[in-house]
XYZ file of C-alpha atoms in Angstrom:
653
model
C -40.612 19.820 15.922
C -43.500 19.459 13.452
C -44.515 16.111 11.983
C -42.724 16.673 8.669
C -39.457 17.394 10.482
C -39.962 14.369 12.744
C -40.453 12.154 9.707
C -37.329 13.549 8.037
C -35.321 12.851 11.184
C -36.746 9.346 11.378
C -35.883 8.750 7.714
C -32.233 9.574 8.381
C -32.208 7.168 11.335
C -33.723 4.470 9.129
C -30.892 4.926 6.634
C -28.410 4.326 9.468
C -30.259 1.140 10.410
C -30.347 -0.082 6.816
C -26.628 0.566 6.481
C -25.988 -1.383 9.708
C -28.105 -4.276 8.418
C -26.229 -4.360 5.110
C -22.882 -4.222 6.921
C -23.935 -7.052 9.217
C -24.920 -9.188 6.220
C -21.652 -8.372 4.457
C -19.477 -9.298 7.436
C -21.518 -12.298 8.627
C -22.182 -13.884 5.241
C -20.387 -12.392 2.255
C -16.989 -12.013 3.955
C -17.166 -14.845 6.479
C -15.586 -18.245 5.757
C -17.932 -21.158 5.200
C -16.732 -22.987 8.324
C -17.495 -19.960 10.527
C -20.947 -19.419 9.001
C -21.789 -23.053 9.708
C -20.623 -22.738 13.318
C -22.745 -19.599 13.752
C -25.844 -21.434 12.518
C -26.428 -19.194 9.488
C -25.294 -21.695 6.854
C -25.844 -25.348 5.978
C -23.247 -27.122 3.870
C -23.429 -29.546 2.254
C -27.118 -30.001 1.530
C -28.875 -32.348 -0.874
C -31.937 -31.605 -2.951
C -34.328 -34.391 -1.954
C -37.197 -33.479 -4.281
C -39.022 -30.681 -6.058
C -42.738 -30.100 -6.192
C -45.259 -27.600 -7.522
C -47.329 -25.816 -4.866
C -50.146 -23.295 -4.715
C -49.874 -20.469 -7.203
C -47.528 -22.598 -9.319
C -44.687 -21.961 -6.862
C -41.728 -24.349 -6.958
C -41.040 -26.122 -3.650
C -37.570 -27.546 -3.034
C -36.991 -29.962 -0.164
C -33.424 -29.703 1.148
C -31.585 -31.716 3.774
C -28.185 -31.230 5.326
C -25.830 -34.198 5.381
C -23.311 -33.147 8.032
C -23.348 -31.443 11.453
C -26.705 -33.137 11.990
C -28.735 -31.754 14.913
C -26.365 -28.800 15.302
C -28.243 -25.672 16.351
C -29.016 -23.172 13.598
C -30.832 -19.850 13.165
C -33.025 -20.742 10.177
C -36.734 -20.070 10.754
C -39.960 -20.295 8.790
C -40.498 -17.217 6.641
C -36.834 -16.269 6.254
C -35.329 -15.657 2.849
C -32.541 -18.165 2.184
C -30.147 -18.529 -0.748
C -28.996 -21.810 -2.356
C -25.394 -21.571 -3.540
C -23.086 -24.003 -5.344
C -19.434 -24.518 -4.445
C -19.059 -26.267 -7.828
C -20.307 -23.176 -9.673
C -19.319 -20.199 -7.478
C -19.793 -17.834 -10.416
C -23.533 -18.593 -10.576
C -25.917 -16.261 -8.746
C -27.565 -17.999 -5.745
C -31.260 -18.909 -5.900
C -33.432 -17.256 -3.253
C -36.661 -18.506 -1.726
C -38.772 -18.446 1.423
C -38.089 -21.097 4.064
C -40.898 -23.255 5.411
C -41.219 -26.538 7.359
C -37.877 -25.802 9.054
C -36.637 -28.557 11.363
C -33.227 -29.421 12.796
C -31.860 -30.959 9.600
C -34.277 -30.261 6.758
C -36.487 -27.554 5.318
C -38.443 -26.574 2.252
C -37.718 -23.555 0.086
C -40.572 -21.954 -1.858
C -39.596 -20.103 -5.043
C -41.519 -17.893 -7.445
C -39.964 -19.139 -10.694
C -40.738 -21.459 -13.597
C -37.467 -23.355 -14.054
C -34.405 -24.429 -12.088
C -30.809 -24.043 -13.350
C -28.783 -27.075 -14.355
C -26.127 -26.446 -11.707
C -28.521 -27.616 -8.993
C -27.996 -31.170 -10.268
C -24.225 -31.047 -9.818
C -24.141 -31.214 -6.011
C -21.903 -29.232 -3.604
C -24.929 -27.168 -2.581
C -25.325 -25.013 0.512
C -27.832 -22.665 2.165
C -27.131 -19.158 3.472
C -29.234 -16.558 5.224
C -30.103 -13.871 2.684
C -30.514 -10.108 3.015
C -33.871 -8.707 1.852
C -34.084 -4.983 1.192
C -37.844 -4.966 0.438
C -38.917 -3.909 3.929
C -36.527 -0.957 4.046
C -37.506 0.181 0.557
C -41.214 0.179 1.387
C -40.681 1.915 4.749
C -38.641 4.662 3.083
C -41.325 5.109 0.451
C -44.131 5.392 3.025
C -42.235 7.897 5.178
C -41.324 10.031 2.167
C -44.968 10.135 1.027
C -46.179 11.137 4.505
C -43.391 13.682 4.905
C -44.208 15.361 1.603
C -47.971 15.738 2.104
C -49.219 19.250 1.377
C -52.996 18.808 1.494
C -55.837 16.291 1.607
C -57.198 13.717 4.071
C -53.822 12.018 4.646
C -52.272 15.306 5.746
C -55.150 15.791 8.211
C -54.591 12.262 9.497
C -50.851 12.898 9.860
C -51.578 15.984 11.984
C -53.818 13.939 14.289
C -51.321 11.068 14.614
C -48.489 13.414 15.614
C -50.599 15.604 17.896
C -50.624 18.736 15.730
C -54.435 18.797 15.790
C -56.942 17.339 18.268
C -58.664 14.054 17.529
C -62.438 14.018 17.317
C -65.035 11.648 18.721
C -68.716 11.651 17.816
C -71.519 10.028 19.794
C -72.256 6.583 18.409
C -74.839 4.138 19.783
C -73.257 1.013 21.218
C -74.812 -1.795 23.201
C -72.163 -3.353 25.503
C -71.279 -6.911 24.487
C -71.915 -9.544 27.160
C -68.698 -11.484 26.486
C -66.528 -8.394 27.087
C -65.651 -6.741 30.391
C -66.139 -3.032 31.104
C -62.759 -1.836 29.822
C -63.041 -3.985 26.690
C -66.500 -2.574 25.969
C -65.156 0.952 26.476
C -62.442 0.233 23.919
C -64.947 -1.020 21.298
C -67.209 1.978 21.950
C -64.295 4.370 21.483
C -63.354 2.683 18.186
C -66.876 3.347 16.903
C -66.797 6.969 18.071
C -63.329 7.840 16.745
C -63.203 9.970 13.610
C -59.467 9.626 12.971
C -57.700 7.627 15.682
C -58.409 5.167 18.490
C -55.944 3.054 20.462
C -56.484 -0.203 22.330
C -53.765 -0.505 25.006
C -53.601 -4.175 25.917
C -51.221 -5.271 28.704
C -50.397 -9.002 28.969
C -53.369 -11.329 29.331
C -56.032 -8.602 29.079
C -57.772 -9.969 25.977
C -56.474 -7.515 23.382
C -57.110 -9.917 20.499
C -60.639 -10.649 21.718
C -61.330 -6.913 21.984
C -59.834 -6.183 18.587
C -61.937 -8.871 16.906
C -65.063 -7.467 18.572
C -64.146 -3.957 17.383
C -63.646 -5.179 13.800
C -67.019 -6.939 13.881
C -68.676 -3.782 15.238
C -67.143 -1.579 12.538
C -68.217 -4.015 9.809
C -71.830 -3.454 10.807
C -71.391 0.024 9.289
C -68.622 -0.453 6.688
C -68.282 -2.918 3.847
C -64.613 -3.842 4.177
C -61.635 -3.201 6.447
C -57.891 -3.770 6.254
C -56.258 -5.556 9.201
C -52.479 -5.580 9.466
C -49.679 -6.464 11.898
C -45.870 -6.440 11.782
C -45.500 -10.229 12.067
C -47.012 -13.141 10.202
C -47.849 -14.837 13.507
C -49.961 -11.896 14.732
C -51.662 -11.566 11.335
C -52.412 -15.300 11.253
C -53.957 -15.213 14.736
C -56.343 -12.429 13.761
C -57.168 -14.205 10.503
C -58.026 -17.365 12.418
C -60.208 -15.564 14.983
C -62.050 -13.485 12.374
C -62.681 -16.519 10.166
C -64.039 -18.416 13.182
C -66.513 -15.569 13.707
C -67.936 -16.232 10.245
C -66.536 -13.221 8.413
C -65.299 -13.714 4.821
C -61.538 -13.104 5.098
C -58.618 -13.094 2.678
C -55.050 -13.441 3.932
C -52.470 -11.870 1.619
C -48.828 -12.882 1.611
C -46.522 -15.800 0.958
C -48.144 -19.082 2.115
C -44.730 -20.351 3.234
C -44.734 -17.683 5.937
C -48.148 -18.623 7.330
C -49.371 -21.339 9.657
C -51.006 -24.295 7.930
C -54.427 -23.664 9.482
C -54.514 -20.292 7.689
C -53.932 -21.713 4.194
C -57.654 -22.059 3.273
C -58.018 -18.290 3.692
C -54.995 -17.304 1.603
C -55.378 -15.521 -1.701
C -53.513 -18.333 -3.458
C -55.844 -21.029 -2.133
C -58.994 -19.027 -2.879
C -57.672 -18.398 -6.377
C -57.248 -22.156 -6.883
C -60.915 -22.625 -5.920
C -62.167 -19.958 -8.348
C -64.532 -21.279 -11.084
C -62.197 -19.987 -13.822
C -58.987 -21.357 -12.308
C -58.805 -24.392 -14.606
C -59.245 -22.166 -17.660
C -56.342 -20.072 -16.399
C -54.207 -23.170 -15.857
C -54.976 -24.474 -19.353
C -53.987 -21.147 -20.883
C -50.674 -21.135 -19.014
C -49.995 -24.747 -19.962
C -50.651 -23.964 -23.607
C -48.252 -21.020 -23.393
C -45.518 -23.259 -21.910
C -46.055 -25.898 -24.601
C -45.921 -23.292 -27.358
C -42.725 -21.857 -25.868
C -41.116 -25.316 -25.807
C -42.142 -25.825 -29.420
C -40.668 -22.466 -30.432
C -37.339 -23.345 -28.844
C -37.100 -26.819 -30.367
C -34.820 -25.785 -33.254
C -31.181 -26.406 -32.465
C -29.485 -27.024 -35.848
C -30.044 -25.917 -39.455
C -31.770 -22.848 -38.115
C -32.693 -21.045 -41.328
C -34.910 -18.057 -42.207
C -38.124 -20.095 -42.276
C -37.481 -21.572 -38.839
C -36.543 -18.131 -37.521
C -39.810 -16.632 -38.790
C -41.810 -19.504 -37.304
C -40.100 -19.018 -33.950
C -40.973 -15.301 -33.992
C -44.634 -16.123 -34.628
C -44.745 -18.750 -31.914
C -42.991 -16.529 -29.346
C -45.401 -13.703 -30.170
C -48.252 -16.133 -29.514
C -46.671 -17.082 -26.179
C -46.498 -13.411 -25.232
C -50.164 -12.903 -26.179
C -51.337 -15.935 -24.177
C -49.336 -14.938 -21.089
C -50.786 -11.427 -21.270
C -54.283 -12.943 -21.426
C -53.444 -15.171 -18.472
C -52.209 -12.206 -16.409
C -55.327 -10.193 -17.201
C -57.588 -13.140 -16.343
C -55.729 -13.795 -13.068
C -55.940 -10.121 -12.066
C -59.691 -10.121 -12.667
C -60.074 -13.274 -10.573
C -57.971 -11.814 -7.750
C -59.958 -8.574 -7.757
C -63.176 -10.584 -7.589
C -61.912 -12.495 -4.557
C -60.790 -9.319 -2.762
C -64.034 -7.486 -3.552
C -66.064 -10.230 -1.837
C -63.946 -10.221 1.348
C -65.145 -8.277 4.386
C -61.664 -8.391 5.916
C -58.341 -8.266 4.067
C -55.365 -9.234 6.233
C -51.661 -8.767 5.570
C -48.420 -7.827 7.257
C -47.424 -4.167 7.240
C -45.088 -4.622 4.271
C -47.673 -6.872 2.615
C -49.959 -3.849 2.278
C -47.567 -2.511 -0.371
C -47.945 -5.384 -2.838
C -49.162 -4.587 -6.315
C -52.661 -6.014 -5.930
C -53.300 -3.514 -3.115
C -52.105 -0.383 -4.929
C -55.541 0.974 -5.836
C -57.415 -0.141 -2.716
C -58.490 2.355 -0.051
C -60.240 1.690 3.248
C -62.434 3.715 5.560
C -60.771 2.005 8.534
C -57.395 0.293 8.907
C -56.682 -1.782 12.040
C -53.048 -2.349 13.044
C -52.293 -4.912 15.745
C -48.987 -5.126 17.671
C -48.420 -1.502 16.620
C -46.004 -0.999 19.521
C -43.634 -3.596 18.017
C -43.379 -2.007 14.565
C -40.992 0.632 13.316
C -42.858 3.826 12.500
C -42.157 3.486 8.767
C -43.681 0.023 8.694
C -46.857 1.219 10.405
C -47.264 3.991 7.837
C -47.410 1.522 4.903
C -51.029 0.375 5.519
C -51.992 3.826 6.890
C -51.415 5.211 3.375
C -54.686 3.463 2.510
C -56.701 4.726 5.499
C -59.160 7.450 6.384
C -58.942 6.518 10.052
C -56.636 4.273 12.056
C -57.164 1.909 14.982
C -53.902 0.977 16.723
C -53.689 -1.942 19.151
C -50.686 -2.909 21.225
C -48.690 -2.245 24.366
C -45.675 0.061 24.352
C -44.618 -1.446 27.692
C -43.785 -4.754 26.004
C -41.383 -5.685 23.182
C -40.120 -2.693 21.215
C -38.947 -3.054 17.607
C -35.469 -4.507 17.190
C -32.868 -1.915 16.144
C -29.326 -3.047 15.281
C -27.609 0.294 14.727
C -26.430 1.856 18.037
C -26.612 5.332 16.461
C -30.154 4.779 15.187
C -31.200 3.394 18.567
C -29.711 6.393 20.380
C -31.569 8.673 17.976
C -34.912 7.069 18.813
C -35.577 4.825 15.813
C -37.305 2.337 18.135
C -39.929 4.897 19.171
C -43.096 3.635 17.529
C -46.138 5.424 16.161
C -48.101 3.812 19.005
C -45.862 5.591 21.545
C -46.047 8.865 19.638
C -49.850 8.720 19.578
C -50.067 7.639 23.225
C -48.082 10.738 24.231
C -49.664 13.157 21.762
C -53.302 11.973 21.996
C -53.726 10.173 25.361
C -57.518 10.616 25.195
C -57.567 8.332 22.151
C -56.290 5.333 24.166
C -58.299 2.865 26.257
C -56.408 0.671 28.734
C -57.666 -2.895 29.089
C -57.354 -3.297 32.848
C -58.394 -6.879 33.661
C -56.031 -9.752 32.970
C -57.099 -13.396 32.666
C -53.712 -15.144 32.668
C -51.668 -14.801 35.843
C -51.839 -15.394 39.534
C -51.896 -11.936 41.105
C -48.452 -12.412 42.685
C -46.976 -13.033 39.229
C -48.829 -9.997 37.877
C -48.097 -7.596 40.735
C -44.577 -6.447 39.888
C -45.328 -5.649 36.229
C -48.581 -3.919 37.173
C -46.670 -1.614 39.505
C -43.656 -0.996 37.263
C -45.403 -0.536 33.924
C -49.129 0.108 34.471
C -49.328 2.338 37.558
C -50.951 -0.494 39.560
C -54.017 -0.280 37.305
C -54.066 -3.968 36.329
C -56.479 -6.291 38.096
C -56.327 -10.071 38.150
C -59.709 -11.551 37.290
C -61.191 -13.699 40.051
C -60.818 -16.787 37.860
C -57.005 -16.511 37.902
C -56.086 -14.313 40.875
C -55.362 -17.224 43.198
C -54.872 -20.169 40.860
C -51.837 -22.365 41.461
C -50.334 -25.586 40.159
C -52.073 -27.682 42.804
C -55.568 -26.271 42.553
C -57.869 -28.991 43.854
C -59.781 -29.344 40.585
C -56.689 -30.414 38.616
C -55.634 -33.195 40.964
C -56.276 -36.669 39.648
C -56.936 -38.336 43.017
C -58.570 -37.699 46.380
C -59.025 -33.891 46.690
C -58.495 -34.139 50.448
C -54.785 -34.798 49.767
C -52.347 -32.327 51.330
C -52.050 -29.759 48.509
C -48.877 -28.302 49.882
C -47.090 -31.680 49.874
C -43.940 -31.822 51.994
C -42.330 -28.946 50.091
C -43.615 -25.500 51.159
C -42.328 -24.030 47.855
C -44.152 -26.498 45.642
C -47.340 -24.490 45.323
C -45.874 -20.986 45.529
C -46.695 -18.930 42.406
C -43.424 -16.963 42.410
C -39.766 -17.730 43.188
C -36.556 -15.773 42.666
C -33.500 -18.053 42.876
C -30.482 -15.877 43.696
C -27.208 -17.370 42.415
C -24.956 -14.722 43.993
C -21.830 -16.411 45.359
C -22.568 -19.761 43.695
C -19.746 -19.398 41.179
C -22.015 -19.690 38.154
C -20.097 -17.347 35.872
C -21.323 -16.332 32.425
C -19.357 -17.560 29.377
C -19.136 -15.980 25.929
C -19.277 -18.356 22.967
C -16.428 -17.080 20.737
C -18.103 -18.252 17.530
C -21.729 -17.197 18.058
C -20.788 -14.168 20.240
C -23.718 -15.097 22.486
C -23.531 -15.506 26.264
C -24.380 -18.627 28.231
C -24.146 -19.772 31.840
C -23.758 -23.562 32.192
C -23.893 -23.453 35.998
C -27.172 -21.559 35.972
C -28.569 -23.972 33.378
C -27.656 -26.903 35.628
C -29.282 -25.230 38.628
C -32.440 -24.684 36.611
C -32.574 -28.387 35.765
C -32.161 -29.335 39.440
C -34.961 -26.992 40.508
C -37.225 -28.161 37.687
C -36.640 -31.811 38.560
C -37.533 -31.190 42.212
C -40.662 -29.298 41.147
C -41.894 -31.991 38.755
C -41.154 -34.825 41.201
C -43.058 -32.934 43.905
C -46.043 -32.301 41.621
C -46.140 -35.951 40.622
C -46.028 -37.098 44.237
C -48.891 -34.703 45.011
C -50.988 -36.524 42.431
C -50.771 -34.108 39.520
C -50.753 -35.541 35.999
C -47.754 -33.875 34.326
C -49.318 -34.277 30.887
C -51.825 -31.576 31.872
C -49.036 -28.994 32.303
C -47.254 -26.700 29.865
C -43.711 -25.507 30.548
C -41.746 -22.677 28.971
C -38.172 -21.577 29.591
C -36.971 -18.134 28.543
C -33.490 -16.725 28.283
C -32.509 -13.458 26.621
C -29.431 -15.205 25.143
C -29.450 -17.704 22.281
C -26.418 -19.524 23.703
C -28.287 -20.212 26.946
C -31.368 -21.289 24.987
C -29.223 -23.837 23.138
C -27.595 -25.063 26.381
C -30.995 -25.595 27.999
C -32.437 -27.331 24.952
C -29.561 -29.807 24.908
C -29.802 -30.321 28.667
C -33.549 -30.951 28.830
C -34.692 -32.423 25.506
C -34.175 -36.013 26.705
C -35.102 -35.411 30.369
C -37.674 -38.149 31.218
C -39.757 -35.902 33.482
C -39.826 -33.063 30.954
C -40.965 -35.510 28.271
C -44.030 -36.321 30.386
C -45.276 -32.727 30.167
C -48.092 -31.750 27.863
C -45.853 -29.201 26.140
C -42.326 -27.902 26.579
C -40.366 -25.191 24.796
C -37.217 -23.132 25.301
C -36.766 -19.837 23.468
C -35.722 -16.207 23.656
C -38.108 -13.536 24.937
C -39.165 -12.675 21.394
C -40.068 -16.303 20.736
C -42.604 -16.258 23.593
C -44.309 -12.993 22.670
C -48.084 -13.475 22.830
C -47.773 -16.929 24.437
C -48.373 -18.294 27.923
C -47.531 -21.429 29.919
C -48.586 -22.954 33.252
C -44.966 -22.864 34.425
C -42.312 -20.409 33.227
C -38.620 -20.291 34.072
C -36.458 -17.283 33.243
C -32.684 -17.743 33.131
C -31.108 -14.266 33.279
C -27.562 -15.601 32.558
C -25.502 -12.496 33.366
C -23.032 -13.015 36.209
C -19.876 -10.897 36.147
C -17.838 -8.649 38.373
C -18.454 -5.550 36.269
C -22.235 -5.567 36.629
C -22.659 -5.760 32.836
C -26.294 -6.536 31.930
C -26.431 -6.357 28.127
C -29.912 -7.307 26.875
C -31.267 -7.238 30.430
C -31.222 -3.434 30.376
C -34.252 -3.572 28.088
C -36.869 -3.744 30.831
C -39.779 -3.766 28.353
C -38.426 -7.049 27.026
C -38.265 -8.326 30.594
C -41.886 -7.286 31.111
C -42.804 -9.792 28.403
C -40.769 -12.541 30.071
C -42.257 -11.896 33.520
C -45.852 -12.081 32.270
C -45.937 -15.406 30.384
C -46.640 -17.657 33.406
C -50.146 -18.620 34.499
C -49.530 -20.478 37.748
C -45.822 -20.486 38.566
C -42.911 -18.224 37.657
C -39.314 -19.048 38.596
C -36.644 -16.410 37.891
C -32.978 -17.383 38.243
C -30.259 -14.723 38.352
C -27.257 -13.271 40.141
C -28.332 -10.400 42.399
C -24.720 -9.245 42.743
C -24.673 -8.489 39.009
C -28.268 -7.257 38.833
C -28.298 -5.131 41.998
C -27.076 -1.881 40.454
C -30.045 -1.678 38.083
C -33.118 -0.110 39.682
C -35.553 -2.470 37.920
C -33.917 -5.698 39.153
C -33.304 -4.292 42.610
C -37.038 -3.492 42.798
C -37.908 -6.998 41.573
C -35.733 -8.584 44.262
C -37.406 -6.422 46.919
C -40.824 -7.386 45.553
C -39.943 -11.081 45.860
C -38.521 -10.619 49.347
C -41.739 -8.859 50.375
C -43.696 -11.953 49.286
C -41.171 -14.307 50.952
C -40.393 -15.575 47.451
C -36.575 -15.146 47.550
C -34.355 -18.246 47.730
C -30.611 -18.738 47.656
C -29.081 -20.791 44.868
C -26.952 -22.493 47.522
C -29.990 -24.652 48.324
C -29.484 -26.416 44.987
C -25.705 -26.884 45.056
C -24.739 -30.551 44.845
């Protein structure tokens, strides 16, 4: 199948996914009773409008707080689009905005509008998750453009990306960088040599971000400006932070409400507010608003003279706003022209201010997590492409079973890795995990090619240098398991059955959650008695199921030992992508007589979970349920080979 046919097939799969997304929104929100939406965590009602404010770029900021079901778990997150609705005025169209500063009971909503409707003052307000079709529209557009190419540089690039023509590399002088290892230096060198495509394959902990930043810096020694993009705001923010720290002039495009606060000085909005002509622009807009208010002042006795005056004043408003738009566009172009690096999400590359911009080189990070159509959006602006990621970790989320079966989750990174393997460089040295924690993933996903750097290969929780007292103390304590880097706690036969929450449709396992708490308590007590300061430790707990995440949060958030830790978080696998902790627990949840695994079948997702721990990894699951799956059977054998298997019966009380 040629690339045009592949893109047409992918476009049809995307339409299935979009239809599934729309149907999900219709059934979960539009056709679901208010009480059910609240129980599912996708609605707050009632909420009160605490205050309004004016933010960067003259965006309205509404602070909202719920007044019932306080502390109940919800699914609202920073960056989501939410809609304010009124039960008092159900005929009014909801107001949409971007959520930021989301906590358990309050959040802020950022809106791109000048005025608020009167019905907001009448109370009976609520918040719903909102469906946003922008991403699908832009992906469809990008795929259709690529599919229809008949000639030119983009067609040549398409042929290279899909393996219809060989990629080219030209000799390019490169002096290895002292802060990079051999494989990282090879990756940077290949980026400089690539004429159309290079790929940085970065398994967990191998310094992909460090390598990517070094490659961007190296390219900028020969090019004036590059575009750097990623599917998520978090990944884009991280690169923005690292590149800014290196001294490069950067501009971060996108909605400030979706970015971390430390990135705000580099945003286009903030740099616009610091422009020498910004106050002139503000004065012009203020004058336009005042003139508009004056034009609308007539309410009664509205005769011909008043009508003519209003027409003149409204025409003046239109003229001033047009001047303001032209002035703002000139200021924005000036800011972008001065930047060496422009950063945005994949969809962010489609915004109007980017329409005319082209780049010699476009870098795309986390390319193995993005749907193909999303990756093509910034590539429309490229002469050559550098992809970074790991197709052995999290794939894109696909909700339509038909689209998933058709291969919608196969990314451009995977396509290129198969079609042009010579374009990829594997980063082979990891700096995160004890080698026992690393070993299983290295074998299963990376053909045993990963090496643990000497600085981490043997590190454990009770390394001598982290003890706060006499280093001659018995590091093993009285518990032989205390300083083991890996444990698999097998709950087979313990009676810890999974339970489906009928409202959220998510699966939990209260017995397994309780066992985890018992094990964690024993571990922390043992570490304390061995002289370790718990405030120096970070702890993460992963479960593939939101219901189990909520159970564990409720169970542990007031635990006195957990509160002594330096940091503590419980989340799904996706929530821990790109992160690491000293101690990681994984609660696999599934325990049933049918051997049903659900999410656990996605072994790439499990690869992420298994590679977050630095010094200790504890996996808890039911081998009787897991045994029929080759991956989990192999993991159990791996643990048994390291004498790291334990029975859950040891923790029954």
